[in-house]
Short mmCIF file of C-alpha atoms in Angstrom, two decimals:
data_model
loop_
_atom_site.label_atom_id
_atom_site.label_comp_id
_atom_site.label_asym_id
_atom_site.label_seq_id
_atom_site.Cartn_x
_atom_site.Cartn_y
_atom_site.Cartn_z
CA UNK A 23 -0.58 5.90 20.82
CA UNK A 24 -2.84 8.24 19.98
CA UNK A 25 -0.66 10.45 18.10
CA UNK A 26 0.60 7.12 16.04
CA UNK A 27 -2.78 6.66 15.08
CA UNK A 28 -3.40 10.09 14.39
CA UNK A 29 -0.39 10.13 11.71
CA UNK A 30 -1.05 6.71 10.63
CA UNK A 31 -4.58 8.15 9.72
CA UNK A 32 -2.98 10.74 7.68
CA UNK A 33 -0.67 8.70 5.83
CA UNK A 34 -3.96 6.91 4.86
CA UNK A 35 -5.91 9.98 3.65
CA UNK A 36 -3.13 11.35 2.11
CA UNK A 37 -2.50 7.82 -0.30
CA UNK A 38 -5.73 8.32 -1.06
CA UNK A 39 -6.11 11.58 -1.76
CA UNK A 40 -2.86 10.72 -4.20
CA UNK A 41 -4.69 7.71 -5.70
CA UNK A 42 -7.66 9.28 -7.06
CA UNK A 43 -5.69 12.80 -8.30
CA UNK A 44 -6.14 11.73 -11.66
CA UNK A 45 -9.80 11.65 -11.23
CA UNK A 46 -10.78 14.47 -8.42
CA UNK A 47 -9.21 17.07 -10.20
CA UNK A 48 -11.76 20.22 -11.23
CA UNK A 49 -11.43 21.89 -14.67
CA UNK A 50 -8.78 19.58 -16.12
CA UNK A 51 -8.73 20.29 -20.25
CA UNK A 52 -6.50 17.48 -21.13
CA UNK A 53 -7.91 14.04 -20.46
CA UNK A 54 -6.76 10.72 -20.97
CA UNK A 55 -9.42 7.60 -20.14
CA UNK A 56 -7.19 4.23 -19.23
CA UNK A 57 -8.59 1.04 -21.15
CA UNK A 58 -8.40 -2.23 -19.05
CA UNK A 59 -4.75 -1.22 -17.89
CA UNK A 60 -3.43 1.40 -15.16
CA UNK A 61 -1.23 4.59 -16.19
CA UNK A 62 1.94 3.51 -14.43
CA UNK A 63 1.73 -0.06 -16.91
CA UNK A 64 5.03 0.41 -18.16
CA UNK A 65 2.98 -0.16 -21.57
CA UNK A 66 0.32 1.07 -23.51
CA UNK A 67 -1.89 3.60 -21.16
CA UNK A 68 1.89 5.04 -19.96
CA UNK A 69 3.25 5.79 -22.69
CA UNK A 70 0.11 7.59 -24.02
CA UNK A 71 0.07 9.46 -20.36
CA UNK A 72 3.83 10.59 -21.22
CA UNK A 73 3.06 12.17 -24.26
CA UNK A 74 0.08 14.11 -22.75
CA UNK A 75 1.98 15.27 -19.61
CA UNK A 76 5.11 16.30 -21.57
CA UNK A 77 3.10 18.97 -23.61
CA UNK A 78 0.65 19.83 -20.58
CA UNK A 79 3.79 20.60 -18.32
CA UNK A 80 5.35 22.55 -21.24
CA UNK A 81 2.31 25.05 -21.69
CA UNK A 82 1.05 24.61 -18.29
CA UNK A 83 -1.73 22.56 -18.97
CA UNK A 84 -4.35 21.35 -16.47
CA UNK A 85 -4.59 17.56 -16.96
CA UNK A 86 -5.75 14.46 -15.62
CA UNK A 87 -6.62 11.16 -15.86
CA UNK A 88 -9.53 8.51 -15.40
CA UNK A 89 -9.77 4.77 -14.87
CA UNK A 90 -13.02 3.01 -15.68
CA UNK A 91 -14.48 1.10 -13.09
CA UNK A 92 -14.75 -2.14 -15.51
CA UNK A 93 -14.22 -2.91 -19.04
CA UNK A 94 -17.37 -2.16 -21.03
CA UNK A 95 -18.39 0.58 -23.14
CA UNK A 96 -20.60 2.06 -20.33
CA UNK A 97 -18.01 2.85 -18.21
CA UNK A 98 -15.75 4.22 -20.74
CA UNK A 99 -18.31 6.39 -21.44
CA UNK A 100 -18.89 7.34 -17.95
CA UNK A 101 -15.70 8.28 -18.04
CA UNK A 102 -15.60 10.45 -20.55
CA UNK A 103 -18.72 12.21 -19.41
CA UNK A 104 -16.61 12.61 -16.09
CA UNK A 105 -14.27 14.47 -18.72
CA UNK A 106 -15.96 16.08 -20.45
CA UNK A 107 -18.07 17.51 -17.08
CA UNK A 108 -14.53 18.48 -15.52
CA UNK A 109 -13.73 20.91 -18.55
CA UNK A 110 -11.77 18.44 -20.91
CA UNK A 111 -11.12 19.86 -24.33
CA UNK A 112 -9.32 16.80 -25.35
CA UNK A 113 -9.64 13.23 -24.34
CA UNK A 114 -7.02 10.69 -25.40
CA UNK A 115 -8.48 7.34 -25.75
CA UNK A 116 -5.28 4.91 -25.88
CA UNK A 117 -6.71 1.11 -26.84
CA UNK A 118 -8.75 -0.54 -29.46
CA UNK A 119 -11.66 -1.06 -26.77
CA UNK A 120 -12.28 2.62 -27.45
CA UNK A 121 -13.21 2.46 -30.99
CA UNK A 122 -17.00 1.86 -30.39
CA UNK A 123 -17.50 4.43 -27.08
CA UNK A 124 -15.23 7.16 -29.40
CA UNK A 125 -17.61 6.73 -32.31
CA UNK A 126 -20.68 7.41 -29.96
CA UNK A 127 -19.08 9.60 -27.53
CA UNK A 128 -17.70 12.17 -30.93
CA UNK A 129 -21.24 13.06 -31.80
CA UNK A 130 -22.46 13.56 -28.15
CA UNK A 131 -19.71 16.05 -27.58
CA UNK A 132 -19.25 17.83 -30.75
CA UNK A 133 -17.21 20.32 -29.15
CA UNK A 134 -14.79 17.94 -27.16
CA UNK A 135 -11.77 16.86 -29.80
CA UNK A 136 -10.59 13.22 -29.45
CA UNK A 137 -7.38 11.14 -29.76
CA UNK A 138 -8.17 7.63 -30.16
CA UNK A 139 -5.45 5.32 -30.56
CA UNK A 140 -4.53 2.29 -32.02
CA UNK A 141 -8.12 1.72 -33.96
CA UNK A 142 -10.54 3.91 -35.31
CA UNK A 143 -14.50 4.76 -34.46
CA UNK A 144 -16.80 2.42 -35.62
CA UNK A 145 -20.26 1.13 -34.32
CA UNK A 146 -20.83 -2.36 -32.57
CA UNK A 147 -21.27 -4.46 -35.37
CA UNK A 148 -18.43 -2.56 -37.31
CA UNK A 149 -21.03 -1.93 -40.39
CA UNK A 150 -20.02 1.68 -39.97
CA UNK A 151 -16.73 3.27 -39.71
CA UNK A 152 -16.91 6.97 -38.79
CA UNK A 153 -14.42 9.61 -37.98
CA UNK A 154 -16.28 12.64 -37.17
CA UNK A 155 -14.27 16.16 -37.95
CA UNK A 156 -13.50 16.08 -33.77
CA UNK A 157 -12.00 12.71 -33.81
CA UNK A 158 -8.70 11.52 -35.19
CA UNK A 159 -7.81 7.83 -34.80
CA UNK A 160 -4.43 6.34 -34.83
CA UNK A 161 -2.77 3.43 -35.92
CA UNK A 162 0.82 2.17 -36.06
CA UNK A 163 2.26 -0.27 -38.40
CA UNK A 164 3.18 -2.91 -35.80
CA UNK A 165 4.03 -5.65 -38.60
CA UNK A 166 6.76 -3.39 -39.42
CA UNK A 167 8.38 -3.20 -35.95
CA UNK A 168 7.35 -7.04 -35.40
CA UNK A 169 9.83 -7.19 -38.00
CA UNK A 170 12.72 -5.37 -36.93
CA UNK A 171 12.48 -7.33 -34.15
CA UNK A 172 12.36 -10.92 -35.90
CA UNK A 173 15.33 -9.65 -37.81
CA UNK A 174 17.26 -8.82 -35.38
CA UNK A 175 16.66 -11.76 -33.01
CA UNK A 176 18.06 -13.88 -36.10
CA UNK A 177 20.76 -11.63 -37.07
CA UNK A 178 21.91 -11.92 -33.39
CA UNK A 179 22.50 -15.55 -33.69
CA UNK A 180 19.25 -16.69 -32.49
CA UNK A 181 17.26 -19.25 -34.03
CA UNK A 182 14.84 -20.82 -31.08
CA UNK A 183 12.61 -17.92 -30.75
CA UNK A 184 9.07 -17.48 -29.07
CA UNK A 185 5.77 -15.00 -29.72
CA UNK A 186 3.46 -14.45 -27.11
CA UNK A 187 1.04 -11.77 -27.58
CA UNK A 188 -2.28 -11.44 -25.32
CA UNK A 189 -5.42 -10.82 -27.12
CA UNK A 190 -5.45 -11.90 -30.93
CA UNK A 191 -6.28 -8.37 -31.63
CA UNK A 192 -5.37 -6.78 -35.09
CA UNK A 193 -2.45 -4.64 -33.24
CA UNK A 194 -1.18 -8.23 -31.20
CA UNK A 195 -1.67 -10.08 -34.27
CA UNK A 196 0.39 -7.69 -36.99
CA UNK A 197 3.33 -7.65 -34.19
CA UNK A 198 3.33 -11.52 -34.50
CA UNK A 199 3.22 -11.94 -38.31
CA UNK A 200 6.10 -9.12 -38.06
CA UNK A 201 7.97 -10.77 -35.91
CA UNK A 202 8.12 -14.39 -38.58
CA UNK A 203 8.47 -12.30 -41.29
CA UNK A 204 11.59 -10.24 -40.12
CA UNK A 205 12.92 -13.92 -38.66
CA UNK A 206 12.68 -15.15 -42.33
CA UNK A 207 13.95 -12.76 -44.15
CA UNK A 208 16.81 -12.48 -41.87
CA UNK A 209 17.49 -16.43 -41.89
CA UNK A 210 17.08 -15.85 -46.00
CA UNK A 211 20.00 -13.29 -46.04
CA UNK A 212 22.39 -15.40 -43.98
CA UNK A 213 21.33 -18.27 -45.87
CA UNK A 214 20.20 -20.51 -43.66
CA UNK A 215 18.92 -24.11 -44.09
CA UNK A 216 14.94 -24.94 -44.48
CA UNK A 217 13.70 -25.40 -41.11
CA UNK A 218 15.97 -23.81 -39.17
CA UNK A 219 14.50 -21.02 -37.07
CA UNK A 220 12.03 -22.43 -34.65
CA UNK A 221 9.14 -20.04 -33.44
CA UNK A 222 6.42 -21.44 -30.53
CA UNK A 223 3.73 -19.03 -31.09
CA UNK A 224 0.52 -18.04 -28.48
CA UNK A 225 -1.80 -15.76 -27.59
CA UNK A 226 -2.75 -15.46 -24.15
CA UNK A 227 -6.41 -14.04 -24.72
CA UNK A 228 -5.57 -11.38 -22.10
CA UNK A 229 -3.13 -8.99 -21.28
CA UNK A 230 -2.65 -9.74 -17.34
CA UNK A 231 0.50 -11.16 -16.05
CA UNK A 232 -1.13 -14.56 -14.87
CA UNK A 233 0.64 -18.16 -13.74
CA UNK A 234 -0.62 -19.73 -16.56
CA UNK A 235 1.49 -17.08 -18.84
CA UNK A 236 4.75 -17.40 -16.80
CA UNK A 237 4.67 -21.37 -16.78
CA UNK A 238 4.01 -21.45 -20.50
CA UNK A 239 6.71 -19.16 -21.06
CA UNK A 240 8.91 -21.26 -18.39
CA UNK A 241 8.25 -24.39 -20.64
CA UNK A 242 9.26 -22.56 -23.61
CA UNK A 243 12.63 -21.44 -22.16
CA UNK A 244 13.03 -25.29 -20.53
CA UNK A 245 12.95 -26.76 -24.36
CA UNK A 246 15.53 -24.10 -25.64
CA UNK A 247 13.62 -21.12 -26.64
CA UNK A 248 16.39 -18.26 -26.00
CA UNK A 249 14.08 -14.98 -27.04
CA UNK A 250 10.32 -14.42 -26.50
CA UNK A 251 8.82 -11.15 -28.27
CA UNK A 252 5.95 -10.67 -25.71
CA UNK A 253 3.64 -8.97 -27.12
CA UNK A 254 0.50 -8.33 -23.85
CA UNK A 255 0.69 -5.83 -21.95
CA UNK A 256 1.32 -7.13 -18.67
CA UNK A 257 1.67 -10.65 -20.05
CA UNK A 258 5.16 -8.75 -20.87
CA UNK A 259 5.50 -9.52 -16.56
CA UNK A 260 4.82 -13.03 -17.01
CA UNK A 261 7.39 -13.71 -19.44
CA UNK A 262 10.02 -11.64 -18.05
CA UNK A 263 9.64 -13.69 -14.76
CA UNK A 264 10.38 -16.87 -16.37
CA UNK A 265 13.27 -15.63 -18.62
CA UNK A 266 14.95 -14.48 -14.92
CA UNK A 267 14.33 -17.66 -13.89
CA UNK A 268 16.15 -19.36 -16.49
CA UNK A 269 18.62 -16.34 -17.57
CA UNK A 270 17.40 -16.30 -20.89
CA UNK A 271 15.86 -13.15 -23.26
CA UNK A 272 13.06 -10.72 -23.52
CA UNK A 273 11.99 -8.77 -26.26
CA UNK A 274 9.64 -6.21 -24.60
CA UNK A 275 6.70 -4.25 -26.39
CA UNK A 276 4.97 -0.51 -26.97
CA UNK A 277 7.51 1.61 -25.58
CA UNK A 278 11.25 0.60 -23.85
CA UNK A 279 11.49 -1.52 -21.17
CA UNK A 280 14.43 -2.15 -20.38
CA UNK A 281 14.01 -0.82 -16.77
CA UNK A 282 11.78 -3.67 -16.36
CA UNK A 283 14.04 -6.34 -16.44
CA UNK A 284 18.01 -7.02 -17.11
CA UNK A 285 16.23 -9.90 -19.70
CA UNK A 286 14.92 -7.31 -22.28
CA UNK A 287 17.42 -6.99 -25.00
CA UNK A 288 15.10 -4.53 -27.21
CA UNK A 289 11.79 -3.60 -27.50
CA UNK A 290 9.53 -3.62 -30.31
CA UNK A 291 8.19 0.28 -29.61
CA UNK A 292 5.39 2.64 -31.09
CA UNK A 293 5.40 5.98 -30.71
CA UNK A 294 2.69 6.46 -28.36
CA UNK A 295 4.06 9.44 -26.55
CA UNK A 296 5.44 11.32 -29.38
CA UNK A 297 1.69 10.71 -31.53
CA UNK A 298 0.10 11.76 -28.48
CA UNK A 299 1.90 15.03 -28.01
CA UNK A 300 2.01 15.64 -31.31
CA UNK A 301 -1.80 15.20 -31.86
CA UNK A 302 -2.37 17.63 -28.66
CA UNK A 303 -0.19 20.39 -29.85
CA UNK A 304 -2.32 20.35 -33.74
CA UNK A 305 -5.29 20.85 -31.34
CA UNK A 306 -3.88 24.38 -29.96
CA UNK A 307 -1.82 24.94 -33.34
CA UNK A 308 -5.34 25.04 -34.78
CA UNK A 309 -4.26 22.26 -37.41
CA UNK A 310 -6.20 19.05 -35.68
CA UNK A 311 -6.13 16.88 -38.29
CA UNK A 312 -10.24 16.25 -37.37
CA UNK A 313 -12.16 13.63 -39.97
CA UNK A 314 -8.48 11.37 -40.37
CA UNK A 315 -7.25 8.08 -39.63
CA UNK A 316 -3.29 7.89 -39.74
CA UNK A 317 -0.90 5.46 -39.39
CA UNK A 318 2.38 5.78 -37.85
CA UNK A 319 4.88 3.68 -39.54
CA UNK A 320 8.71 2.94 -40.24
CA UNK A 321 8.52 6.58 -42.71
CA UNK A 322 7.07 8.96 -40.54
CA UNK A 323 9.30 7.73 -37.51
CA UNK A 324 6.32 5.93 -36.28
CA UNK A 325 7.66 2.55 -35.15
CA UNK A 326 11.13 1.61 -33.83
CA UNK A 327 13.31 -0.97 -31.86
CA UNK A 328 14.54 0.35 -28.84
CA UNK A 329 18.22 0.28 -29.87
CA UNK A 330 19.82 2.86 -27.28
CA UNK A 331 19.21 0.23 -24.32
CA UNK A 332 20.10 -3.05 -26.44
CA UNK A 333 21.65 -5.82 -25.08
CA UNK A 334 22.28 -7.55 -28.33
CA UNK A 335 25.46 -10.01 -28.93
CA UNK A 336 26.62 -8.89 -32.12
CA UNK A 337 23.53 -7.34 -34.04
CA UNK A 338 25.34 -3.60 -34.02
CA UNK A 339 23.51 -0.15 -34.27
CA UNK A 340 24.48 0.18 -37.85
CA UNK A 341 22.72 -2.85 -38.93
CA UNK A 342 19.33 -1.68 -37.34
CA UNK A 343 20.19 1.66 -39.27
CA UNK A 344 20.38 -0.08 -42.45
CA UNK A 345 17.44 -2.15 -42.11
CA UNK A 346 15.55 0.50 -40.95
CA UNK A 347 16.41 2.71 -43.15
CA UNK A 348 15.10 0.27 -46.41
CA UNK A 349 11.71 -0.16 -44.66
CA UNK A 350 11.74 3.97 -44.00
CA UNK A 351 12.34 4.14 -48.16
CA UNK A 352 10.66 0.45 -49.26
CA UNK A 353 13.59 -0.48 -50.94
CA UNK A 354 12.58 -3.16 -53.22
CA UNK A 355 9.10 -2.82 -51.81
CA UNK A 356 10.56 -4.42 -48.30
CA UNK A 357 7.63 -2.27 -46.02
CA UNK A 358 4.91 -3.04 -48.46
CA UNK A 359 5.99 -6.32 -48.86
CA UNK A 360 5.44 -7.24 -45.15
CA UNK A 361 1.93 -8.86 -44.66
CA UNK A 362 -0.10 -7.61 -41.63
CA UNK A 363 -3.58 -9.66 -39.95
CA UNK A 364 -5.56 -8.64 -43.20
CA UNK A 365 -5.09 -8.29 -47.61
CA UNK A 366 -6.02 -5.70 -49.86
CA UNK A 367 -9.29 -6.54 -49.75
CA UNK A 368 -9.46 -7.07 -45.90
CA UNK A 369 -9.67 -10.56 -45.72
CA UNK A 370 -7.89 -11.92 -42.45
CA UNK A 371 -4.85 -13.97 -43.46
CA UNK A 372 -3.96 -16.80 -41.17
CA UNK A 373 -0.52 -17.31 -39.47
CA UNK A 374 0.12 -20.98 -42.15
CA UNK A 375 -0.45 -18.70 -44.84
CA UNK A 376 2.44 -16.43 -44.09
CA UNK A 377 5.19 -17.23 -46.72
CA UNK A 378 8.25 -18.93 -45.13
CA UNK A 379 11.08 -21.77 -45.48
CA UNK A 380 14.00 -21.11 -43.04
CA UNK A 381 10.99 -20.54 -40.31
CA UNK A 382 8.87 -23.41 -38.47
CA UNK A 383 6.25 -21.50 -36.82
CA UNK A 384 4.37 -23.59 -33.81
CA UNK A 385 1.31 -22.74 -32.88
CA UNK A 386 0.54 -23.41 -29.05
CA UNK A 387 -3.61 -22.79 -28.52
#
């Protein structure tokens, strides 16, 4: 017995000597700080992690992790502290939430460079937006990908389709207004009727799988919905629940997953791990590209629709190529043309003022 509970008390020291390894570790230089998410969320903070490990590994890199005790800008910047303390020389910052610690935390640490993605530093009443020359910040063009997938949902035969994104956040709310758009223009070049592509549209406000997620999602798929883009985070859990549950489709978000459930025919995808890596290796190539915010898009390989794991019925390979290719080139200004959350003049435009005929968009609050 006593040898049981001598291993048993092992087994328990070692899990959690395994659990906190991203944050124990002395003299780490690469750092990534999770947001409100964990680094195995099959999502946002993962794919970020990926692209940091892949070039640490590479060049033999000492890196870690931390996760924030809460979600406030204290604690995020307790966190980088902790970074910066254990020897970090850069600190990737995947998640909007990081925009205001990142715009205090650049001039505390002159000397620390960081990676801030998907926004860009500004202060808490967003009267100032500043990129300091140790900062880059990094967004993607998620109406573009939004699109893809709308395009190919419709192309597939599809024409009862669903949004659910978590948060109405500028990144949540461009995949949305993608995602009508690329419905539309596909119904447009089949020639469908007026009125005949269907969306039920919702934000969560959150990006946890919850109940309340998976039964609206079940209700959607009850009344004929065949496709939900879910576009949460973990809300992405919710919804794949309920489409196994009634063997219908997923679209999944921010990177592929596909491994998540048999349900995900695509995913609308960003590339988080190739930015990342990419951003890390300027850093020791001496070319950081301090001072800049840059958007990854359909041009610079940015965005993409996870087309090697597709599960689609008839939209083929060669018509994603096609399609993609246009936005790559704007061909008859088709990636410009594509409205994101805000105009010119940075205005938010509302999802009724979105242009369309073949689509009926229903908003679910």
């Amino acid at each position: 017995m006593k040898k049981l509970l001598a291993l048993a008390l092992a087994a328990v020291l070692a899990l959690g000597l395994f659990a906190g390894c991203g944050q124990q570790n002395k003299g780490a230089e690469l750092a990534l700080i999770t947001d409100i998410g964990t680094i195995d969320d099959k999502s946002f903070n993962q794919g970020a992690w990926e692209g940091l490990v892949k070039y640490a590994e590479e060049k033999n890199i000492t890196h870690q992790y931390y996760q924030p005790t809460e979600k406030s800008n204290t604690a995020y910047l307790e966190s980088i502290d902790q970074a910066v303390q254990n020897g970090a020389k850069v600190i990737v910052t995947p998640g909007y939430l990081f925009e205001e610690p990142v715009y205090i935390a650049q001039d505390q640490y002159p000397d620390v460079k960081f990676i801030l993605i998907d926004g860009n530093p500004h202060n808490a009443d967003y009267s100032d937006y500043k990129t300091a020359d140790n900062s880059v910040g990094i967004t993607y063009a998620e109406e573009q990908v939004g699109f893809l997938a709308g395009y190919a949902a419709v192309k597939d035969g599809m024409t009862k389709l669903g949004y659910m994104g978590g948060m109405a956040v500028p990144a949540v709310v461009k995949y949305g207004y993608g995602f009508v758009q690329g419905a539309e223009y596909a119904a447009q070049e089949l020639g469908l009727a007026d009125g005949s592509i269907e969306i039920m549209y919702n934000y969560t406000g959150g990006f946890d799988a919850t109940p309340e997620a998976q039964n609206q999602a079940a209700s959607w798929y009850n009344n004929g919905t065949e496709v939900i883009f879910a576009a949460g985070g973990a809300v992405g859990n919710s919804v794949m629940a309920a489409a196994e549950t009634a063997g219908t489709k997923v679209i999944g978000v921010d990177v592929d997953q596909s491994s998540e459930s048999e349900t995900v025919i695509t995913s609308a995808m960003k590339g988080l791990s190739t930015s990342v890596y990419d951003m890390i290796k300027a850093y020791y190539d001496g070319s950081f590209p301090g001072g800049q915010n840059l958007v990854f898009e359909a041009s610079n390989n940015g965005v993409s629709l996870a087309m090697d794991t597709a599960k689609f019925a008839s939209f083929s390979k060669a018509d994603y190529d096609a399609l993609f290719a246009a936005l790559q080139n704007n061909t008859n200004n088709i990636a410009t043309g594509i409205l994101g959350n805000a105009d010119a003049n940075g205005n938010e435009i509302a999802l009724g003022s979105i242009p369309v005929k073949a689509v009926v968009v229903t908003e679910v609050k």
